[in-house]
Amino acid sequence: MEEFTVGNLYNLEETIAAPLFEGAVYPWELLPKISAFIVALGNSLSKERFTEVKKNVWVARSAKIAPTASLNGPAIIDEEAEVRHCAFIRGNAIVGKGAVVGNSTELKNVVLFNKVQVPHYNYVGDSILGFQSHMGAGSITSNVKSDKTLVVVKNGEEKIETGLKKFGAMLGDHVEVGCNSVLNPGTVIGRNSNIYPTSMVRGCIPAGSIYKKQGEIAEKF
């Protein structure tokens, strides 16, 4: 599972949440810690650069927030980010610098690194999306198994018990997810990988891959 550790998935210089990752081996370890981290970080942010628009919701003065967007805390919207019409931030969300949260997109218990795009009809829950990753229109992270059992991360014959009932997807830096794809609970996608449109993805996808369908993964480089 070495390929899917924090250090191999993410450039921590590209998120305001870098201190959250300190000491973690795998990124999903951080999902239960996001809420408390946001509150602590938010209270330390510069009042010249950020405004607490409501309790535990800090928005950078340079961010663009549509009047119809719903922002619920705790949340941090970083500089130059854009939250568009009817976006729904349920809480426990960090939206990175220059990131886009699009129309009718819902976020819950997530970290979006800088320049992430979830621009059209996306659901992103209990997930971490790396620098410049992009989810095509209608693609979602499914964060609860149908039988409600705890999520296990699987990479071939390797398995890691997460102890988590809610766990969506971990996307490394520069991952592209095609339109209308479903990332099943416990999905981990390595850096610089592409997911074909309308895919149903589960398990771990190596870095630099093109995911066509289950059992058909090509090397990108």
Coordinates of N, CA, C and O in Angstrom, one line a residue, residues 43-209:
N43 N -10.1 29.9 13.5 CA -10.0 30.9 14.5 C -8.6 31.5 14.5 O -8.4 32.6 15.2
S44 N -7.7 30.9 13.8 CA -6.3 31.5 13.7 C -6.1 32.3 12.4 O -5.0 32.9 12.2
L45 N -7.1 32.3 11.5 CA -6.9 32.9 10.2 C -6.8 34.5 10.3 O -7.5 35.1 11.1
S46 N -6.1 35.1 9.3 CA -6.0 36.5 9.3 C -7.3 37.2 9.0 O -8.0 36.8 8.0
K47 N -7.7 38.1 9.9 CA -9.0 38.8 9.7 C -8.9 39.8 8.5 O -9.9 40.3 8.0
E48 N -7.7 40.1 8.0 CA -7.6 40.9 6.9 C -7.8 40.2 5.6 O -8.2 40.7 4.6
R49 N -7.6 38.8 5.6 CA -7.8 38.0 4.4 C -9.1 37.2 4.4 O -9.6 36.8 3.4
F50 N -9.6 36.9 5.6 CA -10.8 36.0 5.8 C -11.8 36.7 6.6 O -11.5 37.4 7.6
T51 N -13.1 36.4 6.3 CA -14.2 36.9 7.0 C -15.0 35.7 7.6 O -15.3 34.8 6.8
E52 N -15.4 35.7 8.8 CA -16.2 34.7 9.4 C -17.7 35.1 9.1 O -18.3 35.9 9.8
V53 N -18.2 34.6 8.0 CA -19.5 35.1 7.5 C -20.7 34.6 8.4 O -21.8 35.2 8.4
K54 N -20.5 33.5 9.0 CA -21.4 32.9 10.0 C -20.6 32.1 11.0 O -19.4 31.9 10.7
K55 N -21.2 31.5 12.0 CA -20.4 30.8 13.0 C -19.6 29.6 12.3 O -20.2 28.8 11.6
N56 N -18.3 29.7 12.5 CA -17.4 28.6 12.0 C -17.4 28.5 10.5 O -17.1 27.4 10.0
V57 N -17.7 29.6 9.8 CA -17.6 29.6 8.3 C -16.7 30.7 7.9 O -17.1 31.9 8.0
W58 N -15.5 30.4 7.5 CA -14.5 31.5 7.1 C -14.4 31.5 5.6 O -14.0 30.5 5.0
V59 N -14.5 32.7 5.0 CA -14.5 32.8 3.6 C -13.4 33.9 3.3 O -13.5 35.0 3.8
A60 N -12.5 33.6 2.4 CA -11.5 34.5 2.0 C -12.1 35.7 1.2 O -13.1 35.5 0.5
R61 N -11.6 36.9 1.5 CA -12.2 38.1 0.8 C -12.1 38.0 -0.7 O -12.9 38.6 -1.4
S62 N -11.2 37.3 -1.2 CA -11.0 37.2 -2.7 C -11.9 36.0 -3.3 O -11.9 35.9 -4.5
A63 N -12.5 35.2 -2.4 CA -13.4 34.1 -3.0 C -14.7 34.7 -3.6 O -15.1 35.8 -3.2
K64 N -15.3 34.0 -4.5 CA -16.5 34.3 -5.1 C -17.6 33.4 -4.7 O -17.5 32.2 -4.9
I65 N -18.6 33.9 -4.0 CA -19.7 33.0 -3.4 C -21.0 33.5 -4.0 O -21.4 34.6 -3.9
A66 N -21.7 32.6 -4.7 CA -23.0 32.9 -5.3 C -24.0 33.2 -4.2 O -24.0 32.5 -3.2
P67 N -24.9 34.1 -4.4 CA -25.9 34.4 -3.3 C -26.8 33.2 -3.0 O -27.3 33.1 -1.9
T68 N -26.9 32.3 -4.0 CA -27.8 31.1 -3.8 C -27.0 29.9 -3.2 O -27.7 28.9 -2.9
A69 N -25.7 30.0 -2.9 CA -25.0 28.9 -2.3 C -25.3 28.8 -0.9 O -25.6 29.8 -0.2
S70 N -25.3 27.6 -0.3 CA -25.6 27.3 1.1 C -24.3 26.9 1.7 O -23.7 25.9 1.4
L71 N -23.8 27.7 2.7 CA -22.6 27.4 3.4 C -22.9 27.1 4.9 O -23.4 27.9 5.6
N72 N -22.5 25.9 5.3 CA -22.7 25.5 6.7 C -21.4 25.1 7.3 O -20.5 24.5 6.6
G73 N -21.2 25.5 8.6 CA -19.9 25.2 9.2 C -19.8 23.9 9.9 O -20.8 23.2 10.1
P74 N -18.6 23.6 10.3 CA -17.4 24.4 10.0 C -16.9 24.2 8.6 O -17.0 23.2 8.0
A75 N -16.4 25.3 8.0 CA -15.9 25.3 6.7 C -14.9 26.5 6.5 O -15.0 27.5 7.1
I76 N -14.0 26.3 5.6 CA -13.1 27.3 5.1 C -13.1 27.4 3.6 O -12.8 26.3 3.0
I77 N -13.3 28.5 3.1 CA -13.2 28.7 1.6 C -12.0 29.6 1.4 O -12.0 30.8 1.8
D78 N -11.0 29.1 0.7 CA -9.7 29.7 0.6 C -9.7 30.8 -0.5 O -10.7 30.9 -1.3
E79 N -8.6 31.4 -0.7 CA -8.5 32.6 -1.6 C -8.8 32.2 -3.1 O -8.3 31.1 -3.5
E80 N -9.5 33.1 -3.8 CA -9.8 32.9 -5.2 C -10.6 31.7 -5.5 O -10.8 31.3 -6.7
A81 N -11.2 31.0 -4.5 CA -12.1 29.9 -4.8 C -13.4 30.5 -5.3 O -13.8 31.6 -5.1
E82 N -14.2 29.6 -6.0 CA -15.5 30.0 -6.5 C -16.5 28.9 -6.1 O -16.4 27.8 -6.3
V83 N -17.6 29.4 -5.4 CA -18.7 28.5 -5.0 C -19.9 29.0 -5.8 O -20.4 30.1 -5.5
R84 N -20.4 28.2 -6.7 CA -21.4 28.7 -7.7 C -22.8 28.5 -7.2 O -23.1 28.0 -6.2
H85 N -23.7 28.8 -8.1 CA -25.2 28.8 -7.9 C -25.7 27.5 -7.3 O -25.4 26.4 -7.9
C86 N -26.3 27.6 -6.2 CA -27.0 26.4 -5.6 C -26.0 25.3 -5.1 O -26.5 24.2 -4.9
A87 N -24.8 25.6 -4.9 CA -23.9 24.7 -4.3 C -24.3 24.5 -2.8 O -24.8 25.5 -2.2
F88 N -24.1 23.3 -2.3 CA -24.5 23.0 -0.9 C -23.3 22.5 -0.2 O -22.9 21.3 -0.3
I89 N -22.8 23.3 0.7 CA -21.7 22.9 1.6 C -22.3 22.5 2.9 O -22.6 23.4 3.7
R90 N -22.4 21.2 3.2 CA -23.1 20.8 4.4 C -22.3 21.0 5.7 O -22.9 21.1 6.8
G91 N -21.0 21.1 5.5 CA -20.1 21.3 6.7 C -18.9 20.4 6.7 O -18.8 19.5 5.9
N92 N -18.0 20.7 7.5 CA -16.7 20.0 7.6 C -16.0 20.0 6.2 O -15.6 18.9 5.7
A93 N -15.9 21.2 5.6 CA -15.4 21.3 4.3 C -14.3 22.3 4.2 O -14.4 23.4 4.7
I94 N -13.2 22.0 3.5 CA -12.1 22.9 3.2 C -12.0 23.0 1.7 O -11.8 22.0 1.0
V95 N -12.2 24.2 1.1 CA -12.2 24.4 -0.3 C -10.9 25.2 -0.6 O -10.8 26.3 -0.1
G96 N -10.0 24.6 -1.4 CA -8.7 25.2 -1.5 C -8.6 26.4 -2.4 O -9.6 26.8 -3.1
K97 N -7.5 27.0 -2.5 CA -7.3 28.2 -3.3 C -7.6 27.9 -4.8 O -7.2 26.9 -5.4
G98 N -8.4 28.8 -5.4 CA -8.7 28.6 -6.8 C -9.6 27.4 -7.1 O -9.8 27.1 -8.3
A99 N -10.1 26.8 -6.1 CA -11.0 25.6 -6.4 C -12.4 26.1 -6.9 O -12.8 27.2 -6.6
V100 N -13.1 25.2 -7.5 CA -14.4 25.5 -8.0 C -15.4 24.5 -7.5 O -15.2 23.2 -7.7
V101 N -16.4 25.0 -6.8 CA -17.5 24.1 -6.4 C -18.8 24.6 -7.2 O -19.2 25.7 -7.0
G102 N -19.2 23.7 -8.0 CA -20.2 24.1 -9.0 C -21.6 24.0 -8.7 O -22.0 23.7 -7.5
N103 N -22.5 24.3 -9.6 CA -23.9 24.4 -9.4 C -24.4 23.0 -9.0 O -24.1 22.0 -9.6
S104 N -25.2 23.0 -7.9 CA -25.9 21.8 -7.4 C -24.9 20.8 -6.9 O -25.2 19.6 -6.7
T105 N -23.6 21.2 -6.6 CA -22.7 20.3 -6.0 C -22.8 20.3 -4.5 O -23.0 21.3 -3.9
E106 N -22.7 19.1 -3.9 CA -22.8 19.0 -2.5 C -21.5 18.5 -1.9 O -20.9 17.5 -2.4
L107 N -21.0 19.1 -0.8 CA -19.8 18.7 -0.1 C -20.1 18.4 1.3 O -20.9 19.1 2.0
K108 N -19.4 17.4 1.9 CA -19.6 17.0 3.3 C -18.4 16.3 3.8 O -18.0 15.3 3.2
N109 N -17.7 16.8 4.8 CA -16.5 16.2 5.4 C -15.5 15.9 4.3 O -15.1 14.8 4.1
V110 N -15.0 17.0 3.8 CA -14.0 16.9 2.7 C -12.9 17.9 2.8 O -13.0 18.9 3.4
V111 N -11.8 17.5 2.2 CA -10.7 18.5 1.9 C -10.5 18.5 0.4 O -10.2 17.5 -0.2
L112 N -10.7 19.7 -0.2 CA -10.3 19.9 -1.6 C -9.0 20.7 -1.6 O -9.0 21.9 -1.1
F113 N -8.0 20.2 -2.2 CA -6.7 20.9 -2.4 C -6.9 22.1 -3.3 O -8.0 22.2 -3.9
N114 N -5.9 22.8 -3.5 CA -5.9 24.0 -4.4 C -6.3 23.6 -5.8 O -5.8 22.5 -6.3
K115 N -7.1 24.4 -6.4 CA -7.4 24.2 -7.9 C -8.2 23.0 -8.2 O -8.2 22.5 -9.3
V116 N -8.8 22.3 -7.2 CA -9.7 21.2 -7.5 C -11.0 21.8 -8.1 O -11.4 22.9 -7.9
Q117 N -11.5 21.0 -9.0 CA -12.8 21.3 -9.7 C -13.8 20.2 -9.5 O -13.6 19.1 -9.9
V118 N -14.9 20.6 -8.9 CA -16.1 19.8 -8.8 C -17.3 20.6 -9.3 O -18.1 21.1 -8.5
P119 N -17.3 20.9 -10.6 CA -18.1 22.0 -11.1 C -19.5 21.8 -11.5 O -20.2 22.7 -11.8
H120 N -20.0 20.5 -11.6 CA -21.4 20.3 -12.1 C -22.0 19.1 -11.4 O -21.6 17.9 -11.7
Y121 N -23.0 19.2 -10.6 CA -23.8 18.1 -10.1 C -23.0 17.0 -9.5 O -23.3 15.8 -9.7
N122 N -22.0 17.4 -8.7 CA -21.2 16.4 -8.0 C -21.6 16.2 -6.5 O -22.0 17.2 -5.9
Y123 N -21.5 15.0 -6.0 CA -21.6 14.7 -4.6 C -20.2 14.3 -4.1 O -19.7 13.3 -4.7
V124 N -19.6 15.0 -3.2 CA -18.3 14.6 -2.7 C -18.4 14.6 -1.1 O -18.6 15.6 -0.5
G125 N -18.4 13.3 -0.6 CA -18.6 13.2 0.8 C -17.5 12.3 1.4 O -17.1 11.3 0.8
D126 N -17.0 12.7 2.6 CA -16.0 11.9 3.3 C -14.8 11.5 2.4 O -14.4 10.4 2.3
S127 N -14.2 12.5 1.7 CA -13.2 12.3 0.7 C -12.2 13.4 0.8 O -12.4 14.5 1.3
I128 N -11.0 13.1 0.1 CA -9.9 14.1 0.0 C -9.5 14.1 -1.5 O -9.2 13.1 -2.0
L129 N -9.6 15.3 -2.1 CA -9.2 15.5 -3.5 C -8.0 16.3 -3.6 O -7.9 17.4 -3.2
G130 N -7.0 15.7 -4.3 CA -5.7 16.3 -4.4 C -5.6 17.5 -5.4 O -6.5 17.7 -6.2
F131 N -4.4 18.1 -5.4 CA -4.2 19.3 -6.2 C -4.6 19.1 -7.7 O -4.2 18.2 -8.3
Q132 N -5.4 20.0 -8.2 CA -5.9 20.1 -9.6 C -6.6 18.8 -10.0 O -6.7 18.5 -11.2
S133 N -7.2 18.1 -9.1 CA -8.0 17.0 -9.5 C -9.3 17.5 -10.0 O -9.8 18.6 -9.6
H134 N -10.0 16.8 -10.8 CA -11.2 17.2 -11.4 C -12.2 16.1 -11.5 O -11.9 15.0 -11.9
M135 N -13.5 16.4 -11.2 CA -14.6 15.4 -11.3 C -15.5 15.9 -12.4 O -16.1 17.0 -12.2
G136 N -15.7 15.1 -13.4 CA -16.6 15.5 -14.5 C -18.1 15.6 -14.0 O -18.4 15.1 -12.9
A137 N -18.9 16.2 -14.9 CA -20.3 16.4 -14.5 C -21.0 15.1 -14.1 O -20.9 14.1 -14.8
G138 N -21.7 15.2 -13.0 CA -22.5 14.0 -12.5 C -21.7 13.0 -11.8 O -22.3 12.0 -11.3
S139 N -20.4 13.1 -11.7 CA -19.6 12.0 -11.0 C -19.7 12.2 -9.5 O -19.8 13.4 -9.0
I140 N -19.7 11.1 -8.8 CA -19.9 11.2 -7.3 C -19.0 10.3 -6.6 O -18.5 9.3 -7.1
T141 N -18.8 10.6 -5.3 CA -18.2 9.7 -4.4 C -19.3 9.0 -3.5 O -20.0 9.7 -2.8
S142 N -19.4 7.7 -3.6 CA -20.4 7.0 -2.8 C -19.6 6.7 -1.4 O -18.6 6.1 -1.5
N143 N -20.2 7.1 -0.3 CA -19.4 7.1 0.9 C -19.9 6.1 2.0 O -19.4 6.0 3.0
V144 N -21.0 5.3 1.6 CA -21.5 4.3 2.6 C -21.8 3.1 1.8 O -22.5 3.1 0.8
K145 N -21.3 1.9 2.3 CA -21.6 0.7 1.6 C -23.1 0.3 1.8 O -23.8 0.7 2.7
S146 N -23.6 -0.4 0.8 CA -25.1 -0.7 0.8 C -25.5 -1.6 2.0 O -26.6 -1.5 2.5
D147 N -24.5 -2.4 2.5 CA -24.8 -3.2 3.7 C -24.4 -2.5 5.0 O -24.5 -3.1 6.1
K148 N -24.0 -1.3 4.9 CA -23.6 -0.4 6.0 C -22.5 -1.0 6.9 O -22.3 -0.5 8.0
T149 N -21.7 -1.9 6.4 CA -20.5 -2.4 7.1 C -19.4 -1.5 6.9 O -19.4 -0.5 6.1
L150 N -18.3 -1.6 7.8 CA -17.2 -0.7 7.7 C -16.4 -0.9 6.4 O -16.3 -2.0 5.9
V151 N -15.8 0.2 6.0 CA -15.1 0.2 4.7 C -13.7 -0.4 4.8 O -13.0 -0.1 5.8
V152 N -13.4 -1.2 3.9 CA -12.1 -1.8 3.8 C -11.4 -1.4 2.5 O -12.0 -1.4 1.4
V153 N -10.2 -0.9 2.6 CA -9.4 -0.5 1.4 C -8.7 -1.7 0.8 O -8.0 -2.4 1.5
K154 N -9.0 -2.0 -0.5 CA -8.4 -3.2 -1.1 C -7.5 -2.9 -2.3 O -7.9 -2.1 -3.2
N155 N -6.3 -3.4 -2.3 CA -5.4 -3.3 -3.4 C -4.9 -4.7 -3.8 O -4.0 -5.2 -3.2
G156 N -5.6 -5.3 -4.7 CA -5.3 -6.7 -5.0 C -5.6 -7.6 -3.8 O -6.7 -7.6 -3.3
E157 N -4.6 -8.3 -3.3 CA -4.8 -9.2 -2.2 C -4.6 -8.4 -0.9 O -4.9 -9.0 0.2
E158 N -4.1 -7.2 -0.9 CA -3.8 -6.4 0.3 C -5.1 -5.8 0.7 O -5.9 -5.3 -0.1
K159 N -5.3 -5.8 2.1 CA -6.5 -5.1 2.6 C -6.1 -4.3 3.9 O -5.3 -4.8 4.6
I160 N -6.8 -3.2 4.0 CA -6.6 -2.4 5.2 C -8.0 -2.1 5.8 O -8.9 -1.5 5.1
E161 N -8.2 -2.5 7.0 CA -9.5 -2.2 7.8 C -9.4 -0.7 8.2 O -8.5 -0.3 8.9
T162 N -10.3 0.1 7.8 CA -10.3 1.5 8.1 C -11.0 1.8 9.4 O -10.8 2.9 10.0
G163 N -12.0 1.0 9.8 CA -12.8 1.3 11.0 C -13.8 2.3 10.7 O -14.5 2.8 11.7
L164 N -14.0 2.7 9.4 CA -14.9 3.8 9.1 C -16.1 3.3 8.4 O -16.1 2.5 7.5
K165 N -17.3 3.8 8.8 CA -18.5 3.5 8.1 C -18.7 4.4 6.9 O -19.3 4.0 5.9
K166 N -18.2 5.6 7.0 CA -18.3 6.6 6.0 C -17.0 6.9 5.4 O -16.1 7.5 6.1
F167 N -16.7 6.6 4.2 CA -15.4 6.9 3.5 C -15.7 6.8 2.0 O -16.1 5.8 1.4
G168 N -15.6 8.0 1.4 CA -15.8 8.1 -0.1 C -14.6 7.7 -0.9 O -14.4 6.5 -1.1
A169 N -13.8 8.7 -1.3 CA -12.7 8.4 -2.2 C -11.5 9.3 -1.9 O -11.7 10.5 -1.4
M170 N -10.3 8.8 -2.1 CA -9.1 9.6 -2.0 C -8.5 9.7 -3.4 O -8.2 8.8 -4.0
L171 N -8.5 11.0 -3.9 CA -8.0 11.2 -5.2 C -6.6 11.9 -5.1 O -6.5 12.9 -4.4
G172 N -5.6 11.3 -5.7 CA -4.3 12.0 -5.7 C -4.3 13.2 -6.6 O -5.3 13.6 -7.2
D173 N -3.1 13.9 -6.6 CA -3.0 15.1 -7.4 C -3.2 14.8 -8.9 O -2.8 13.7 -9.4
H174 N -3.9 15.7 -9.6 CA -4.0 15.7 -11.0 C -4.8 14.5 -11.5 O -4.6 13.9 -12.6
V175 N -5.8 14.0 -10.7 CA -6.7 12.9 -11.2 C -7.8 13.5 -11.9 O -8.4 14.5 -11.6
E176 N -8.2 12.8 -13.0 CA -9.4 13.2 -13.8 C -10.4 12.1 -13.8 O -10.1 11.0 -14.2
V177 N -11.6 12.5 -13.3 CA -12.7 11.5 -13.2 C -13.7 11.9 -14.3 O -14.2 13.0 -14.3
G178 N -14.1 10.9 -15.2 CA -15.0 11.2 -16.2 C -16.4 11.4 -15.8 O -16.8 11.0 -14.7
C179 N -17.2 12.0 -16.6 CA -18.6 12.3 -16.3 C -19.4 11.0 -15.9 O -19.2 10.0 -16.4
N180 N -20.3 11.3 -14.9 CA -21.3 10.2 -14.5 C -20.6 9.0 -13.9 O -21.2 7.9 -14.0
S181 N -19.4 9.1 -13.4 CA -18.7 8.0 -12.8 C -19.1 7.9 -11.3 O -19.4 8.9 -10.7
V182 N -19.1 6.7 -10.8 CA -19.3 6.5 -9.4 C -18.0 5.9 -8.8 O -17.5 4.8 -9.2
L183 N -17.5 6.6 -7.8 CA -16.4 6.1 -7.0 C -16.9 5.4 -5.7 O -17.5 6.1 -4.8
N184 N -16.8 4.1 -5.7 CA -17.4 3.4 -4.6 C -16.7 3.6 -3.2 O -15.5 4.0 -3.3
P185 N -17.3 3.3 -2.1 CA -16.6 3.5 -0.8 C -15.3 2.9 -0.7 O -15.1 1.7 -1.1
G186 N -14.3 3.6 -0.3 CA -12.9 3.1 -0.1 C -12.1 3.1 -1.4 O -11.0 2.5 -1.4
T187 N -12.5 3.9 -2.4 CA -11.7 4.0 -3.6 C -10.5 4.9 -3.4 O -10.7 6.0 -2.8
V188 N -9.4 4.5 -3.9 CA -8.1 5.4 -3.8 C -7.5 5.4 -5.2 O -7.2 4.4 -5.8
I189 N -7.3 6.6 -5.7 CA -6.8 6.8 -7.1 C -5.5 7.5 -7.0 O -5.4 8.6 -6.5
G190 N -4.4 6.9 -7.6 CA -3.1 7.4 -7.5 C -3.0 8.7 -8.4 O -3.8 8.9 -9.3
R191 N -1.9 9.4 -8.2 CA -1.7 10.6 -9.0 C -1.7 10.4 -10.5 O -1.3 9.4 -11.0
N192 N -2.1 11.5 -11.2 CA -2.1 11.6 -12.6 C -2.8 10.4 -13.4 O -2.4 10.0 -14.4
S193 N -3.9 10.0 -12.7 CA -4.7 8.9 -13.4 C -6.0 9.5 -14.0 O -6.5 10.5 -13.5
N194 N -6.5 8.8 -15.0 CA -7.7 9.2 -15.6 C -8.7 8.1 -15.5 O -8.4 6.9 -15.7
I195 N -10.0 8.4 -15.2 CA -11.1 7.5 -15.1 C -12.0 7.7 -16.3 O -12.5 8.9 -16.5
Y196 N -12.3 6.7 -17.1 CA -13.2 6.8 -18.2 C -14.6 7.3 -17.7 O -15.0 6.9 -16.6
P197 N -15.4 8.0 -18.5 CA -16.7 8.4 -18.2 C -17.6 7.2 -17.9 O -17.3 6.1 -18.4
T198 N -18.6 7.3 -17.1 CA -19.6 6.3 -16.7 C -19.0 5.1 -16.1 O -19.5 4.0 -16.1
S199 N -17.8 5.2 -15.4 CA -17.1 4.1 -14.8 C -17.7 3.9 -13.4 O -18.2 4.8 -12.7
M200 N -17.6 2.6 -12.9 CA -17.9 2.3 -11.6 C -16.6 1.7 -11.0 O -16.1 0.7 -11.4
V201 N -16.0 2.5 -10.1 CA -14.7 2.3 -9.6 C -14.7 1.8 -8.2 O -15.4 2.3 -7.3
R202 N -13.8 0.8 -7.9 CA -13.6 0.4 -6.5 C -12.2 -0.1 -6.3 O -11.5 -0.4 -7.3
G203 N -11.7 0.0 -5.1 CA -10.4 -0.4 -4.8 C -9.4 0.6 -5.1 O -9.7 1.8 -5.2
C204 N -8.1 0.2 -5.3 CA -7.0 1.1 -5.5 C -6.6 1.1 -7.0 O -6.3 0.1 -7.6
I205 N -6.4 2.3 -7.6 CA -6.0 2.5 -8.9 C -4.6 3.1 -8.9 O -4.4 4.2 -8.4
P206 N -3.6 2.4 -9.6 CA -2.2 2.9 -9.5 C -2.1 4.3 -10.2 O -2.8 4.7 -11.0
A207 N -1.0 5.0 -9.7 CA -0.7 6.3 -10.3 C -0.4 6.1 -11.8 O 0.1 5.1 -12.3
G208 N -0.7 7.2 -12.6 CA -0.4 7.1 -14.0 C -1.2 6.1 -14.8 O -0.6 5.6 -15.8
S209 N -2.4 5.9 -14.4 CA -3.2 4.9 -15.1 C -4.4 5.5 -15.8 O -4.8 6.6 -15.6

